[in-house]
PDB file of C-alpha atoms in Angstrom:
ATOM      1  CA  MET M  30      -5.908  25.858  -7.006  1.00 43.00           C
ATOM      2  CA  PRO M  31      -3.562  26.489  -3.653  1.00 45.00           C
ATOM      3  CA  ALA M  32      -0.051  27.676  -4.429  1.00 45.00           C
ATOM      4  CA  PHE M  33       2.817  26.455  -2.348  1.00 42.00           C
ATOM      5  CA  PRO M  34       3.344  28.915   0.491  1.00 43.00           C
ATOM      6  CA  GLY M  35       4.745  32.520  -0.701  1.00 45.00           C
ATOM      7  CA  GLU M  36       5.895  32.633  -5.070  1.00 49.00           C
ATOM      8  CA  PRO M  37       5.163  29.126  -5.554  1.00 57.00           C
ATOM      9  CA  VAL M  38       7.976  28.224  -8.762  1.00 57.00           C
ATOM     10  CA  ASP M  39      10.685  30.289  -6.470  1.00 63.00           C
ATOM     11  CA  ASP M  40      10.383  28.255  -3.386  1.00 65.00           C
ATOM     12  CA  ILE M  41       9.626  24.758  -5.528  1.00 66.00           C
ATOM     13  CA  ALA M  42      12.906  26.139  -7.523  1.00 60.00           C
ATOM     14  CA  ALA M  43      14.711  26.420  -4.403  1.00 61.00           C
ATOM     15  CA  ALA M  44      13.667  23.266  -3.019  1.00 61.00           C
ATOM     16  CA  LEU M  45      15.355  21.145  -6.296  1.00 62.00           C
ATOM     17  CA  THR M  46      19.261  21.517  -6.461  1.00 56.00           C
ATOM     18  CA  ALA M  47      20.643  20.515  -9.948  1.00 58.00           C
ATOM     19  CA  VAL M  48      21.421  15.980 -11.276  1.00 57.00           C
ATOM     20  CA  PRO M  49      24.813  15.229 -12.183  1.00 57.00           C
ATOM     21  CA  ALA M  50      25.954  15.751 -15.645  1.00 51.00           C
ATOM     22  CA  GLY M  51      23.850  12.759 -18.111  1.00 50.00           C
ATOM     23  CA  SER M  52      21.454  11.531 -15.598  1.00 54.00           C
ATOM     24  CA  PRO M  53      18.191   9.461 -17.716  1.00 66.00           C
ATOM     25  CA  VAL M  54      14.824  11.103 -17.032  1.00 79.00           C
ATOM     26  CA  SER M  55      14.628   8.430 -14.505  1.00 76.00           C
ATOM     27  CA  GLU M  56      16.510  10.548 -11.870  1.00 81.00           C
ATOM     28  CA  VAL M  57      15.039  13.598 -12.682  1.00 83.00           C
ATOM     29  CA  ALA M  58      11.258  12.008 -11.891  1.00 81.00           C
ATOM     30  CA  ARG M  59      12.879  10.562  -8.986  1.00 79.00           C
ATOM     31  CA  ARG M  60      14.474  14.159  -7.749  1.00 83.00           C
ATOM     32  CA  LEU M  61      10.795  15.353  -8.561  1.00 83.00           C
ATOM     33  CA  LEU M  62       9.603  12.603  -6.741  1.00 77.00           C
ATOM     34  CA  ASP M  63      10.903  13.081  -3.392  1.00 76.00           C
ATOM     35  CA  LEU M  64       9.942  16.455  -3.274  1.00 80.00           C
ATOM     36  CA  PHE M  65       6.104  15.846  -3.874  1.00 76.00           C
ATOM     37  CA  THR M  66       5.702  13.055  -1.170  1.00 70.00           C
ATOM     38  CA  SER M  67       8.589  15.192   1.268  1.00 70.00           C
ATOM     39  CA  GLY M  68       4.839  16.266   2.311  1.00 70.00           C
ATOM     40  CA  SER M  69       5.505  19.911   2.562  1.00 75.00           C
ATOM     41  CA  LEU M  70       3.567  20.873  -1.134  1.00 79.00           C
ATOM     42  CA  PRO M  71      -0.017  21.105  -0.360  1.00 83.00           C
ATOM     43  CA  PRO M  72      -2.451  19.596  -3.145  1.00 82.00           C
ATOM     44  CA  GLY M  73      -3.182  21.328  -5.799  1.00 86.00           C
ATOM     45  CA  THR M  74      -0.316  23.203  -6.001  1.00 90.00           C
ATOM     46  CA  ARG M  75       1.100  24.531  -9.411  1.00 91.00           C
ATOM     47  CA  LEU M  76       4.504  23.334 -10.292  1.00 91.00           C
ATOM     48  CA  PRO M  77       7.346  25.359 -11.762  1.00 91.00           C
ATOM     49  CA  PRO M  78       6.338  25.472 -16.104  1.00 91.00           C
ATOM     50  CA  GLU M  79       9.349  23.400 -17.732  1.00 90.00           C
ATOM     51  CA  ARG M  80      12.415  26.474 -18.949  1.00 90.00           C
ATOM     52  CA  GLN M  81      12.008  26.702 -14.766  1.00 92.00           C
ATOM     53  CA  LEU M  82      12.607  23.036 -14.035  1.00 91.00           C
ATOM     54  CA  SER M  83      14.770  23.130 -16.310  1.00 89.00           C
ATOM     55  CA  ALA M  84      17.031  25.615 -15.402  1.00 89.00           C
ATOM     56  CA  THR M  85      17.241  24.089 -10.988  1.00 89.00           C
ATOM     57  CA  LEU M  86      17.662  20.063 -12.080  1.00 87.00           C
ATOM     58  CA  GLY M  87      20.233  21.486 -15.320  1.00 87.00           C
ATOM     59  CA  VAL M  88      18.955  19.310 -17.639  1.00 88.00           C
ATOM     60  CA  GLY M  89      17.507  19.885 -20.518  1.00 88.00           C
ATOM     61  CA  ARG M  90      13.301  20.450 -20.802  1.00 89.00           C
ATOM     62  CA  SER M  91      12.798  17.195 -23.409  1.00 89.00           C
ATOM     63  CA  ALA M  92      14.426  15.560 -20.137  1.00 88.00           C
ATOM     64  CA  VAL M  93      12.030  17.359 -17.661  1.00 89.00           C
ATOM     65  CA  ARG M  94       8.748  17.038 -19.779  1.00 88.00           C
ATOM     66  CA  GLU M  95       9.417  13.186 -20.241  1.00 87.00           C
ATOM     67  CA  ALA M  96       9.522  12.688 -16.598  1.00 85.00           C
ATOM     68  CA  LEU M  97       6.516  15.236 -15.883  1.00 87.00           C
ATOM     69  CA  ALA M  98       4.980  12.616 -18.471  1.00 85.00           C
ATOM     70  CA  ALA M  99       6.361   9.793 -16.673  1.00 77.00           C
ATOM     71  CA  LEU M 100       4.877  11.193 -12.973  1.00 79.00           C
ATOM     72  CA  GLU M 101       1.296  12.057 -14.694  1.00 82.00           C
ATOM     73  CA  ILE M 102       1.027   8.219 -16.139  1.00 72.00           C
ATOM     74  CA  LEU M 103       1.591   7.365 -12.324  1.00 69.00           C
ATOM     75  CA  GLY M 104      -1.254   9.431 -11.220  1.00 74.00           C
ATOM     76  CA  ILE M 105       1.541  11.315  -9.326  1.00 78.00           C
ATOM     77  CA  VAL M 106       1.057  15.493 -11.235  1.00 85.00           C
ATOM     78  CA  ASP M 107      -1.982  16.389 -13.126  1.00 86.00           C
ATOM     79  CA  VAL M 108      -0.870  18.162 -16.212  1.00 85.00           C
ATOM     80  CA  ARG M 109      -3.029  20.750 -17.673  1.00 88.00           C
ATOM     81  CA  PRO M 110      -2.390  22.633 -21.700  1.00 84.00           C
ATOM     82  CA  GLY M 111      -2.613  25.816 -21.312  1.00 85.00           C
ATOM     83  CA  SER M 112      -2.871  26.200 -17.578  1.00 88.00           C
ATOM     84  CA  GLY M 113       0.413  24.007 -16.180  1.00 89.00           C
ATOM     85  CA  THR M 114       1.242  20.712 -14.420  1.00 90.00           C
ATOM     86  CA  TYR M 115      -0.426  20.708 -10.362  1.00 91.00           C
ATOM     87  CA  LEU M 116       0.404  18.459  -7.804  1.00 84.00           C
ATOM     88  CA  ARG M 117      -2.789  15.808  -8.228  1.00 82.00           C
ATOM     89  CA  GLY M 118      -2.909  14.453  -3.541  1.00 69.00           C
ATOM     90  CA  ALA M 119      -1.467  14.605  -0.896  1.00 62.00           C
ATOM     91  CA  ALA M 120       1.865  12.794   0.101  1.00 53.00           C
ATOM     92  CA  SER M 121       0.039  10.113   2.405  1.00 54.00           C
ATOM     93  CA  GLU M 122      -2.296   9.464  -0.996  1.00 59.00           C
ATOM     94  CA  LEU M 123       1.652   9.599  -3.169  1.00 57.00           C
ATOM     95  CA  LEU M 124       3.470   7.221  -0.835  1.00 57.00           C
ATOM     96  CA  PRO M 125       1.148   4.120  -1.510  1.00 55.00           C
ATOM     97  CA  GLN M 126       0.638   5.007  -4.645  1.00 57.00           C
ATOM     98  CA  THR M 127       3.832   5.486  -5.872  1.00 56.00           C
ATOM     99  CA  LEU M 128       4.685   2.162  -3.693  1.00 57.00           C
ATOM    100  CA  ARG M 129       2.558   0.041  -5.409  1.00 55.00           C
ATOM    101  CA  TRP M 130       3.244   1.224  -9.381  1.00 54.00           C
ATOM    102  CA  GLY M 131       6.707   0.075  -8.155  1.00 55.00           C
ATOM    103  CA  LEU M 132       6.630  -3.760  -7.773  1.00 51.00           C
ATOM    104  CA  LEU M 133       3.475  -3.242 -10.334  1.00 49.00           C
ATOM    105  CA  ILE M 134       6.210  -2.530 -12.973  1.00 45.00           C
ATOM    106  CA  GLY M 135       9.501  -4.123 -11.532  1.00 49.00           C
ATOM    107  CA  GLU M 136      10.034  -8.182 -11.730  1.00 48.00           C
ATOM    108  CA  ARG M 137       7.915  -9.687  -8.848  1.00 55.00           C
ATOM    109  CA  ASN M 138       9.088 -12.363  -6.617  1.00 69.00           C
ATOM    110  CA  THR M 139       6.123 -14.539  -4.888  1.00 75.00           C
ATOM    111  CA  ALA M 140       8.013 -16.682  -2.904  1.00 79.00           C
ATOM    112  CA  GLN M 141       9.935 -13.100  -1.920  1.00 82.00           C
ATOM    113  CA  LEU M 142       6.051 -11.440  -1.470  1.00 82.00           C
ATOM    114  CA  LEU M 143       5.144 -14.047   0.440  1.00 86.00           C
ATOM    115  CA  GLU M 144       6.932 -13.685   2.633  1.00 89.00           C
ATOM    116  CA  LEU M 145       6.844  -9.993   3.223  1.00 89.00           C
ATOM    117  CA  ARG M 146       3.275 -10.410   3.688  1.00 90.00           C
ATOM    118  CA  GLU M 147       3.940 -12.002   6.827  1.00 94.00           C
ATOM    119  CA  GLY M 148       6.492 -10.421   8.548  1.00 95.00           C
ATOM    120  CA  LEU M 149       3.598  -7.759   7.638  1.00 94.00           C
ATOM    121  CA  GLU M 150       0.834  -9.032   9.289  1.00 96.00           C
ATOM    122  CA  ILE M 151       2.330 -10.481  11.957  1.00 97.00           C
ATOM    123  CA  PHE M 152       3.208  -6.491  12.548  1.00 97.00           C
ATOM    124  CA  VAL M 153      -0.389  -5.311  12.475  1.00 97.00           C
ATOM    125  CA  ALA M 154      -1.546  -8.457  14.407  1.00 98.00           C
ATOM    126  CA  ARG M 155       0.777  -7.314  17.372  1.00 97.00           C
ATOM    127  CA  LEU M 156      -0.665  -4.009  17.403  1.00 97.00           C
ATOM    128  CA  ALA M 157      -3.700  -4.729  16.826  1.00 97.00           C
ATOM    129  CA  ALA M 158      -4.040  -6.464  20.124  1.00 98.00           C
ATOM    130  CA  ALA M 159      -2.632  -3.881  21.572  1.00 97.00           C
ATOM    131  CA  ARG M 160      -4.652  -0.925  19.606  1.00 97.00           C
ATOM    132  CA  ALA M 161      -8.180  -2.568  19.227  1.00 97.00           C
ATOM    133  CA  ASP M 162     -11.780  -1.108  21.199  1.00 96.00           C
ATOM    134  CA  ASP M 163     -14.689  -3.220  21.784  1.00 96.00           C
ATOM    135  CA  ALA M 164     -15.978  -2.526  19.019  1.00 96.00           C
ATOM    136  CA  THR M 165     -13.439  -3.395  16.947  1.00 95.00           C
ATOM    137  CA  VAL M 166     -12.731  -6.550  18.517  1.00 97.00           C
ATOM    138  CA  ALA M 167     -16.808  -7.443  17.364  1.00 97.00           C
ATOM    139  CA  ARG M 168     -16.191  -6.851  13.453  1.00 96.00           C
ATOM    140  CA  LEU M 169     -13.727  -9.595  14.052  1.00 97.00           C
ATOM    141  CA  GLU M 170     -15.537 -12.128  15.587  1.00 97.00           C
ATOM    142  CA  GLN M 171     -18.710 -11.619  13.170  1.00 97.00           C
ATOM    143  CA  SER M 172     -15.828 -12.150  10.003  1.00 96.00           C
ATOM    144  CA  ALA M 173     -14.811 -15.424  11.881  1.00 97.00           C
ATOM    145  CA  VAL M 174     -18.364 -15.796  12.390  1.00 97.00           C
ATOM    146  CA  ARG M 175     -19.465 -15.686   8.493  1.00 96.00           C
ATOM    147  CA  MET M 176     -16.151 -17.397   8.198  1.00 96.00           C
ATOM    148  CA  ARG M 177     -17.233 -20.416  10.723  1.00 96.00           C
ATOM    149  CA  GLU M 178     -20.602 -19.654   8.456  1.00 96.00           C
ATOM    150  CA  SER M 179     -18.540 -21.045   5.301  1.00 94.00           C
ATOM    151  CA  THR M 180     -16.489 -23.470   5.926  1.00 94.00           C
ATOM    152  CA  ASP M 181     -18.443 -25.577   2.078  1.00 93.00           C
ATOM    153  CA  ASP M 182     -18.428 -22.563   0.382  1.00 92.00           C
ATOM    154  CA  LEU M 183     -14.935 -21.467  -0.101  1.00 89.00           C
ATOM    155  CA  ALA M 184     -16.034 -18.024  -2.214  1.00 85.00           C
ATOM    156  CA  SER M 185     -17.358 -16.620   0.711  1.00 91.00           C
ATOM    157  CA  PHE M 186     -15.128 -17.781   3.193  1.00 92.00           C
ATOM    158  CA  ALA M 187     -12.727 -15.482   1.062  1.00 87.00           C
ATOM    159  CA  LYS M 188     -14.554 -13.232   1.775  1.00 87.00           C
ATOM    160  CA  ALA M 189     -14.447 -13.334   5.474  1.00 93.00           C
ATOM    161  CA  ASP M 190     -10.869 -14.234   5.331  1.00 92.00           C
ATOM    162  CA  LEU M 191     -10.134 -10.658   3.607  1.00 88.00           C
ATOM    163  CA  ASP M 192     -12.468  -9.240   5.751  1.00 91.00           C
ATOM    164  CA  PHE M 193     -10.734  -9.995   9.026  1.00 96.00           C
ATOM    165  CA  HIS M 194      -7.606  -8.941   7.852  1.00 94.00           C
ATOM    166  CA  HIS M 195      -9.045  -5.775   5.990  1.00 91.00           C
ATOM    167  CA  VAL M 196     -10.366  -4.827   9.877  1.00 95.00           C
ATOM    168  CA  LEU M 197      -7.675  -5.893  11.799  1.00 96.00           C
ATOM    169  CA  ALA M 198      -4.979  -3.512   9.846  1.00 93.00           C
ATOM    170  CA  GLU M 199      -7.842  -0.828  10.470  1.00 92.00           C
ATOM    171  CA  ALA M 200      -7.352  -1.279  14.118  1.00 95.00           C
ATOM    172  CA  ALA M 201      -3.278  -1.899  14.090  1.00 95.00           C
ATOM    173  CA  GLY M 202      -4.020   2.216  13.396  1.00 93.00           C
ATOM    174  CA  ASN M 203      -0.425   2.939  11.888  1.00 92.00           C
ATOM    175  CA  GLU M 204      -1.216   4.337   8.398  1.00 85.00           C
ATOM    176  CA  THR M 205       1.574   3.514   6.038  1.00 83.00           C
ATOM    177  CA  LEU M 206       2.033  -0.189   7.734  1.00 87.00           C
ATOM    178  CA  THR M 207      -1.707  -0.690   6.882  1.00 85.00           C
ATOM    179  CA  ASP M 208      -0.715   1.039   2.917  1.00 79.00           C
ATOM    180  CA  HIS M 209       2.292  -1.290   2.782  1.00 79.00           C
ATOM    181  CA  VAL M 210      -0.065  -4.757   3.467  1.00 84.00           C
ATOM    182  CA  HIS M 211      -2.503  -3.857   0.961  1.00 77.00           C
ATOM    183  CA  VAL M 212      -0.641  -3.328  -1.845  1.00 73.00           C
ATOM    184  CA  VAL M 213       1.573  -6.907  -0.984  1.00 79.00           C
ATOM    185  CA  ARG M 214      -2.403  -8.127  -1.255  1.00 77.00           C
ATOM    186  CA  SER M 215      -3.131  -6.674  -3.739  1.00 68.00           C
ATOM    187  CA  LEU M 216      -0.169  -8.128  -5.993  1.00 66.00           C
ATOM    188  CA  LEU M 217      -1.236 -11.900  -4.480  1.00 72.00           C
ATOM    189  CA  GLN M 218      -4.641 -11.355  -4.694  1.00 62.00           C
ATOM    190  CA  VAL M 219      -4.552 -13.677  -7.671  1.00 53.00           C
ATOM    191  CA  TYR M 220      -3.784 -16.542  -4.991  1.00 56.00           C
ATOM    192  CA  ALA M 221      -5.389 -15.366  -2.286  1.00 59.00           C
ATOM    193  CA  ASP M 222      -8.845 -15.871  -4.239  1.00 58.00           C
ATOM    194  CA  ARG M 223      -7.159 -19.799  -4.315  1.00 58.00           C
ATOM    195  CA  ALA M 224      -6.551 -19.391  -0.254  1.00 67.00           C
ATOM    196  CA  VAL M 225      -8.322 -22.524   0.834  1.00 79.00           C
ATOM    197  CA  HIS M 226      -8.922 -26.027  -1.065  1.00 81.00           C
ATOM    198  CA  ASP M 227     -11.301 -28.190   0.447  1.00 88.00           C
ATOM    199  CA  SER M 228     -13.439 -27.807   3.362  1.00 91.00           C
ATOM    200  CA  GLY M 229     -11.005 -28.925   5.562  1.00 92.00           C
ATOM    201  CA  GLN M 230      -8.494 -26.261   4.887  1.00 92.00           C
ATOM    202  CA  ALA M 231     -11.128 -24.006   5.582  1.00 93.00           C
ATOM    203  CA  GLU M 232     -11.743 -25.397   9.084  1.00 95.00           C
ATOM    204  CA  GLN M 233      -8.121 -25.148   9.426  1.00 95.00           C
ATOM    205  CA  ALA M 234      -7.697 -20.900   8.838  1.00 95.00           C
ATOM    206  CA  LEU M 235     -10.098 -20.724  10.857  1.00 96.00           C
ATOM    207  CA  ALA M 236      -9.480 -22.420  14.011  1.00 97.00           C
ATOM    208  CA  GLU M 237      -6.087 -20.060  13.265  1.00 97.00           C
ATOM    209  CA  HIS M 238      -7.910 -16.529  12.683  1.00 97.00           C
ATOM    210  CA  GLU M 239      -9.542 -17.848  15.743  1.00 98.00           C
ATOM    211  CA  ALA M 240      -6.601 -17.994  17.683  1.00 98.00           C
ATOM    212  CA  VAL M 241      -5.906 -14.382  16.441  1.00 98.00           C
ATOM    213  CA  LEU M 242      -9.350 -13.260  17.896  1.00 98.00           C
ATOM    214  CA  ALA M 243      -8.860 -14.661  20.768  1.00 98.00           C
ATOM    215  CA  ALA M 244      -5.220 -12.364  21.469  1.00 98.00           C
ATOM    216  CA  VAL M 245      -6.346  -9.098  19.983  1.00 98.00           C
ATOM    217  CA  ARG M 246      -9.699  -9.520  22.172  1.00 97.00           C
ATOM    218  CA  ALA M 247      -7.405 -10.494  24.794  1.00 97.00           C
ATOM    219  CA  GLY M 248      -4.968  -7.382  24.416  1.00 97.00           C
ATOM    220  CA  ASP M 249      -1.965 -10.022  24.270  1.00 98.00           C
ATOM    221  CA  ALA M 250       0.141  -8.666  21.928  1.00 97.00           C
ATOM    222  CA  ASP M 251       3.088 -11.881  21.952  1.00 97.00           C
ATOM    223  CA  ALA M 252       0.698 -13.876  21.603  1.00 97.00           C
ATOM    224  CA  ALA M 253      -1.143 -12.437  18.395  1.00 97.00           C
ATOM    225  CA  ALA M 254       1.429 -11.746  17.145  1.00 97.00           C
ATOM    226  CA  SER M 255       2.099 -15.512  17.415  1.00 97.00           C
ATOM    227  CA  ALA M 256      -1.511 -17.033  16.226  1.00 97.00           C
ATOM    228  CA  MET M 257      -0.876 -14.678  12.952  1.00 97.00           C
ATOM    229  CA  ALA M 258       3.405 -16.509  12.557  1.00 97.00           C
ATOM    230  CA  VAL M 259       1.567 -19.761  13.053  1.00 97.00           C
ATOM    231  CA  HIS M 260      -0.685 -19.028   9.644  1.00 96.00           C
ATOM    232  CA  MET M 261       1.163 -17.100   7.727  1.00 94.00           C
ATOM    233  CA  SER M 262       2.967 -20.005   7.468  1.00 94.00           C
ATOM    234  CA  THR M 263       0.334 -22.211   7.295  1.00 92.00           C
ATOM    235  CA  ALA M 264      -1.743 -19.900   4.233  1.00 89.00           C
ATOM    236  CA  THR M 265       2.283 -19.296   2.585  1.00 87.00           C
ATOM    237  CA  ALA M 266       2.427 -23.534   2.423  1.00 86.00           C
ATOM    238  CA  ARG M 267      -1.398 -22.970   0.662  1.00 81.00           C
ATOM    239  CA  LEU M 268      -0.516 -20.415  -1.853  1.00 77.00           C
ATOM    240  CA  LEU M 269       2.342 -22.107  -2.874  1.00 76.00           C
ATOM    241  CA  ASP M 270       0.256 -24.875  -3.331  1.00 73.00           C
ATOM    242  CA  ALA M 271      -2.174 -23.420  -5.091  1.00 59.00           C
TER     243      ALA M 271
END
């Protein structure tokens, strides 16, 4: 496994500082997580032993052990008995994972998640209109055609609807933004599966998507954002009524 540049244990220890006296295990985990997601450690880095982390952070070994156990559950580190503890992924892989777990284990407010989704999707549409190439526009058109052909088959319509948004997110060209959108969508999936209740609503949703598509095709970022804002407003209303 790759090691941290130089002397791994010493360099990692030097990047950490002692936590305040009496800090809970969560503070130890947060301090470690900040380092792991900083981008300075390559995947597969072997961490210092518990005793060194304990001394560096100024806490008992049990606090370090519990913090590492929590991070293992989150998929951040891989604890291998007899070998050591290793960083599981790169920062770009760990950040969306920690966000996902943080939202999943926290108390969630559906209305607030829907508001967040609205803002993210509007920004996605704006970026997509500025960055989408001809191939991406063609994929959006294909999704729209599938939606048009399935207004009487709501399950197929929902799948085509989701594909449209996935392609749009890819076109935005911002992986961090895409990660956030995917996390929020996954938390709202139980509602998204019932995004439309009948063929009439499917027709309305189709028209809203086609307005977004037209703006993206024209490369008009303002129009794309406005069209997505309209779509998000009606889609949110439908989801809250689900």
